[in-house]
């Protein structure tokens, strides 16, 4: 499939970000009815087939593709960023927002290529709603 | 210390990003001689004391503050993003850059607060050099 | 301390639920300035002392008191409920709410004693905001 | 199956709570003879077929569907509640009941949707018999 | 202490089984007020001292003395019995009692020495209430 | 099979305890030639078939059916007994027998149902030879 | 395959080091279009077949062939070298290069046989770009 | 100490490679009597003091400084090399030497800095005796 | 196979120790060309078949048959011997040989049955070359 | 201590094997009253002191000195022997003795140095009673 349709292509055609589209293909996001219709058109697959697999009653069992510590070097670097910069990030988020977290649900992730004569750079933007801790 | 100097304050005074400053305090970055001098001025600590602890021959033993899977909810959300969106991010990076990784060494991380009437948002930008795999 | 002040007592005096109060004492919740003032009055401790430890710049490093699988039988039963009834609960939440999660941040927990001639019953109510997954 | 029969529907038809019904389908509860008869009627499946699989001599090997720390975000939030609020809940249960545990066997779990203009809320009620520790 | 008072001695004097007495000393059982009074008499320790440590508001944090798989050979043999005979025991309990478990809370354990010319035998009796699974 | 022959029935017919019989079926005990002959008669299976699978050169690879910490609640309670009462049992065995262990090889396990108006009780008897540590 | 083509042979024919060639076969390196063409010639396999499996959109999911601690003695020795000499190597790299790492991406590995009357020696050369830590 | 004596300096003075010297300081190598004498001279420490700690009856308990998977990025890259290139290295060693391993005991490791206009390179040479598997 | 040929028989016929023969069958030793020829004769299997599977380019991926801590009681006892007597053995080996290890490669293992009126004894002899640590 | 008394010396003086003596010092064996008396004489330590620590009521909590997989190379080689030769040893023990295990309790271990012009050899003899599995 990758040969024919890049995630970027599919994303443009169904009006979603490429990371989100990849998340559907890795079973990490639930496509809406509209998205399934568009996907069936783009991929030239019967809509009924997609809906059977990924339809209304399908709710992804997220995670689980990666072992506790990922071994793939690209994925490990993301894990290493948490190991090394996790507490610094936590400290700054608390400093800016107070007690709470960045949501990983009301969340989006983007990847950009930033050209640079010393070597292009990968820019990943994580954008999540701040959720303050409740008191009761 | 936090009461007196925020990481943001210190960062402004020594000319470094707040996340990077926090990384020094968590033992995850090696301060340069110049940074130590500035830190000693900002924190009103004897330079000799800082240099003894964090001087030329000090090289951080990075990571290890966090258990394999972090338990703090703020840190866990970062881990969850890898569990859920790790492979989608990998797929898009390969699509855009080819075979290689985002460096976690030639790397920076920033935190921004994006005000939003539905709830402010945390924006984390990860920016690392793309390193293509070598062939030999 | 427990001999003198039950969490229930403290909760009533500072206007917070007993579970929330216990969470402060176990380092799992960040007390507000007002809560610290009330706690210092209730516990007859100098406010300055509490604020130094638990004041503005204190943000709990949550979790970590319990090993990956808890060994204490009371705590293990809570873990077992996830092992046994986790997927059924997930299925019903999705059936009722669609794709998303119950927040553990915009969240409260209560414990009630329900008297019963066959043996009193523990009733734990977990109440968290439903967070629908974002699309982008 | 989910498309046709929701757990809520099946539960109403066989006179059991939807969480309990889901537990049967996930192999976490043993259906009684009467429940099997009703299920065969509701699902339009031959009774003999169900009894062969789930009949008298079938005793579920419970748990094991979830890795030690669940990766699915909905399930992880339940785990996080134990990590963060486990000891506070233990303290309050002991304060109210003395030395013992909440049973996970003489137990029920319910899910309710509580509508709320700021966002609907998931309410999970865990109800287990208090079991005092024996002395001998 | 062991030199002076065996658990058997203490048990006889306070009217409890020796295993239960040892459980108090290993922090795995909560002594009642009466037991503390008797223990203070037997051990010739000030009652106030014992009550401060083990009094009303003390609830043991059970387990945790043993790593996940015990290394001490005596303890490992108990673990091995579960590895080897766990499923056979489960099958027979279900055959005799139906769907449920043996309680480890409404529970007692005894150790007896059975003399035998071919080598004395250790007889451990585990006695727990059968708890049938609830339906709801 | 369970529908037709209970382990109790088979045990009576081949002159072995039901727990031992279940151990054969779970691949945790090596049946003797005589036991295989009796089993083939009881189960109405060709003797040659059983002997091919379970014959002279078959030696069980014991354990391994259960994860390190069992998740099934019935099996977990047995594990919990070791976590909570393991050291007390060790202490009492040493007090009664000196330095050594209870064998899990020269060993038997029995399950009895003890009727009780407050709820029937499961009685498990573990009976193993005491093995004193060698000196050399 | 090994019988017919050694990695050394293939490497010579496609102009790559034998370790790199083996990495392709173990799914740990992405072959370029040119390499695939040469491989198809050397192995006498249809180019279309190789490209379907290992073509443009194929990006290896690296690692994962080895358990966390390798059990094969040859592989374990490599792991042991990190356990025993890891910190000494880190110290010397920092002494020579300052704060940073040896890249495992801009990297090559070679194996040489060094004949020696006391027993031939394996010489492994690891050659990676030094990456200094970024400041920001 | 690092400020005053680099491992390179000490190595030159006592006639040993710097990696080996660092291994002594990390408790991963046993210094000989002659090495202790030289070390005491170089470090200006009383020989008796060093010999008490590191003398004849001292045998290092090697390893254990690093968790199963190292978290420090420099050390992790070494681990990653095994994860990614472990099997390729094994294949080539077998191709060149037959069945056996590279010794990690009759072994040395060196670090060199190779200057390069595109970025200096770290060259690590691992040199171990080939040990063929015994037959008996 | 075991019914027909014991490892002892095969060993006698091909001139190798029975433990070594078993190691071949468990994929833990590489048979030589001569051994394959003899095995094909003894087992009455076509030589070509054996050579295809176990021939020149076959190098065992050793270990991995046993989980980190073995569960089979016979295998666990070997593991327990390391847990209990590992450091004593290390101490004595260093006392007798100095700094180094017993090779597990230039190694053999034998099993003998020593008849004894109090119960026959298993005698396992491990015989490995002493490898002194290198200095460099 | 090691400087003054080798385990071999102490063993000769108290009439025990050196491995057994080391086991006492590592807290892995319980010394008898007579052994304590002899040890106090040999080590020139007050008998009362030794008996307080290691006297009648002392029962070692065996194991636990070594992590699950040992990192020290000498200890790891013993572990590797189980990983590689564990099943072959099990097969031969069953072939020679039938169904059962080698005891690690009624057990002794010896270390011998076997001189050899190609390199001295370590010979470890493990000698344990065969324990046949019980039937009941």
Coordinates of N, CA and C in Angstrom, one line a residue, chain G residues 32-106:
Chain G
X32 N 19.3 0.0 -0.5 CA 18.9 1.0 -1.5 C 18.5 0.3 -2.7
X33 N 18.0 1.1 -3.6 CA 17.5 0.6 -4.9 C 18.6 -0.1 -5.6
X34 N 19.8 0.5 -5.6 CA 21.0 -0.1 -6.3 C 21.4 -1.4 -5.6
X35 N 21.3 -1.4 -4.3 CA 21.7 -2.6 -3.6 C 20.7 -3.8 -3.9
X36 N 19.4 -3.4 -4.0 CA 18.4 -4.4 -4.3 C 18.7 -5.0 -5.7
X37 N 19.1 -4.2 -6.6 CA 19.4 -4.6 -8.0 C 20.5 -5.6 -8.0
X38 N 21.6 -5.2 -7.3 CA 22.8 -6.1 -7.2 C 22.4 -7.4 -6.5
X39 N 21.7 -7.3 -5.4 CA 21.3 -8.5 -4.6 C 20.5 -9.4 -5.5
X40 N 19.6 -8.9 -6.3 CA 18.8 -9.7 -7.1 C 19.7 -10.5 -8.2
X41 N 20.7 -9.8 -8.7 CA 21.6 -10.4 -9.6 C 22.4 -11.5 -8.9
X42 N 23.0 -11.2 -7.7 CA 23.8 -12.1 -7.0 C 23.0 -13.3 -6.6
X43 N 21.9 -13.1 -6.0 CA 21.1 -14.2 -5.5 C 20.2 -14.9 -6.5
X44 N 20.2 -14.3 -7.7 CA 19.4 -14.9 -8.8 C 17.9 -14.9 -8.4
X45 N 17.5 -13.8 -7.9 CA 16.1 -13.7 -7.5 C 15.5 -12.6 -8.3
X46 N 14.2 -12.7 -8.7 CA 13.6 -11.7 -9.5 C 13.6 -10.3 -8.7
X47 N 14.0 -9.3 -9.3 CA 14.1 -8.0 -8.7 C 12.8 -7.5 -8.2
X48 N 11.7 -7.8 -8.9 CA 10.4 -7.4 -8.5 C 10.0 -7.9 -7.2
X49 N 10.4 -9.2 -7.0 CA 10.1 -9.9 -5.7 C 10.8 -9.2 -4.5
X50 N 12.1 -8.9 -4.7 CA 12.8 -8.2 -3.6 C 12.3 -6.8 -3.4
X51 N 11.9 -6.1 -4.4 CA 11.4 -4.8 -4.3 C 10.1 -4.7 -3.6
X52 N 9.3 -5.8 -3.8 CA 8.0 -5.8 -3.1 C 8.2 -5.9 -1.6
X53 N 9.1 -6.7 -1.2 CA 9.4 -6.9 0.2 C 10.2 -5.8 0.8
X54 N 11.2 -5.4 0.1 CA 12.3 -4.5 0.7 C 12.4 -3.2 0.0
X55 N 11.4 -2.8 -0.8 CA 11.5 -1.7 -1.7 C 11.4 -0.3 -1.0
X56 N 11.0 0.6 -1.8 CA 11.1 2.0 -1.4 C 10.4 2.3 0.0
X57 N 9.2 1.7 0.1 CA 8.4 2.0 1.3 C 8.7 1.1 2.5
X58 N 9.7 0.3 2.4 CA 10.1 -0.6 3.5 C 11.1 0.2 4.4
X59 N 10.8 0.3 5.6 CA 11.7 0.8 6.6 C 11.8 -0.2 7.8
X60 N 13.0 -0.7 8.0 CA 13.1 -1.8 9.0 C 12.6 -1.3 10.4
X61 N 11.9 -2.2 11.1 CA 11.6 -2.1 12.5 C 12.8 -2.7 13.2
X62 N 13.7 -1.9 13.5 CA 15.0 -2.4 14.0 C 15.0 -3.0 15.4
X63 N 15.9 -3.8 15.7 CA 16.0 -4.4 17.1 C 14.9 -5.5 17.2
X64 N 14.7 -6.0 18.4 CA 13.6 -6.9 18.7 C 13.9 -8.3 18.4
X65 N 15.1 -8.6 17.8 CA 15.4 -10.0 17.6 C 16.0 -10.6 18.8
X66 N 16.5 -9.8 19.7 CA 17.2 -10.3 20.9 C 16.4 -9.9 22.1
X67 N 16.3 -10.8 23.1 CA 15.6 -10.5 24.3 C 16.4 -9.4 25.1
X68 N 15.8 -8.8 26.1 CA 16.4 -7.7 26.8 C 17.9 -8.0 27.1
X69 N 18.1 -9.2 27.7 CA 19.5 -9.6 27.9 C 19.7 -10.8 27.0
X70 N 20.6 -10.8 26.1 CA 20.7 -11.9 25.1 C 21.1 -13.2 25.8
X71 N 20.6 -14.3 25.4 CA 21.0 -15.6 26.0 C 22.1 -16.3 25.2
X72 N 22.2 -16.0 23.9 CA 23.2 -16.7 23.1 C 24.6 -16.2 23.6
X73 N 25.5 -17.2 23.9 CA 26.8 -16.8 24.6 C 27.6 -15.8 23.7
X74 N 27.6 -15.9 22.4 CA 28.4 -14.9 21.6 C 27.8 -13.5 21.8
X75 N 26.4 -13.4 21.7 CA 25.8 -12.1 21.9 C 25.9 -11.7 23.4
X76 N 25.8 -12.6 24.3 CA 25.9 -12.2 25.7 C 27.3 -11.5 26.0
X77 N 28.3 -12.1 25.4 CA 29.7 -11.5 25.7 C 29.7 -10.0 25.3
X78 N 29.0 -9.7 24.2 CA 28.9 -8.2 23.8 C 28.2 -7.4 24.8
X79 N 27.1 -8.0 25.3 CA 26.3 -7.4 26.4 C 27.2 -7.2 27.7
X80 N 27.9 -8.3 28.0 CA 28.8 -8.3 29.2 C 29.8 -7.1 29.1
X81 N 30.3 -6.9 27.9 CA 31.3 -5.9 27.7 C 30.7 -4.5 28.1
X82 N 29.4 -4.3 27.8 CA 28.8 -3.1 28.3 C 28.6 -3.1 29.8
X83 N 28.2 -4.2 30.4 CA 28.0 -4.3 31.8 C 29.3 -4.0 32.5
X84 N 30.4 -4.5 32.0 CA 31.7 -4.4 32.7 C 32.5 -3.2 32.3
X85 N 32.6 -3.0 31.0 CA 33.4 -1.9 30.5 C 32.6 -0.7 30.0
X86 N 31.3 -0.7 30.2 CA 30.5 0.5 29.7 C 30.9 1.8 30.3
X87 N 31.0 1.9 31.7 CA 31.3 3.1 32.3 C 32.8 3.5 32.0
X88 N 33.7 2.6 32.0 CA 35.1 3.0 31.6 C 35.1 3.5 30.2
X89 N 34.4 2.9 29.3 CA 34.4 3.5 27.9 C 33.7 4.9 27.9
X90 N 32.7 5.0 28.6 CA 32.0 6.4 28.7 C 33.0 7.4 29.2
X91 N 33.7 7.0 30.3 CA 34.6 8.0 30.9 C 35.7 8.4 29.9
X92 N 36.2 7.5 29.1 CA 37.3 7.8 28.2 C 36.8 8.6 27.0
X93 N 35.6 8.2 26.5 CA 35.0 9.0 25.4 C 34.8 10.5 25.9
X94 N 34.3 10.7 27.1 CA 34.1 12.1 27.6 C 35.5 12.7 27.7
X95 N 36.5 12.0 28.2 CA 37.8 12.6 28.4 C 38.4 13.1 27.1
X96 N 38.1 12.3 26.0 CA 38.7 12.6 24.7 C 37.9 13.6 23.9
X97 N 36.5 13.6 24.1 CA 35.6 14.3 23.2 C 34.8 15.4 23.9
X98 N 34.7 15.3 25.2 CA 33.8 16.1 25.9 C 32.4 15.5 26.0
X99 N 31.3 16.3 26.2 CA 30.0 15.8 26.5 C 29.3 15.5 25.2
X100 N 29.0 14.2 25.0 CA 28.3 13.8 23.8 C 28.3 12.3 23.7
X101 N 28.0 11.7 22.6 CA 27.9 10.3 22.4 C 28.6 9.9 21.1
X102 N 28.8 8.5 21.0 CA 29.1 7.9 19.7 C 27.8 7.6 19.0
X103 N 27.6 8.0 17.8 CA 26.4 7.7 17.1 C 26.3 6.2 16.7
X104 N 25.1 5.7 16.9 CA 24.9 4.3 16.4 C 24.2 4.3 15.1
X105 N 24.1 5.5 14.5 CA 23.4 5.7 13.2 C 24.4 6.0 12.1
X106 N 25.1 7.1 12.3 CA 26.3 7.4 11.4 C 27.4 6.5 11.9

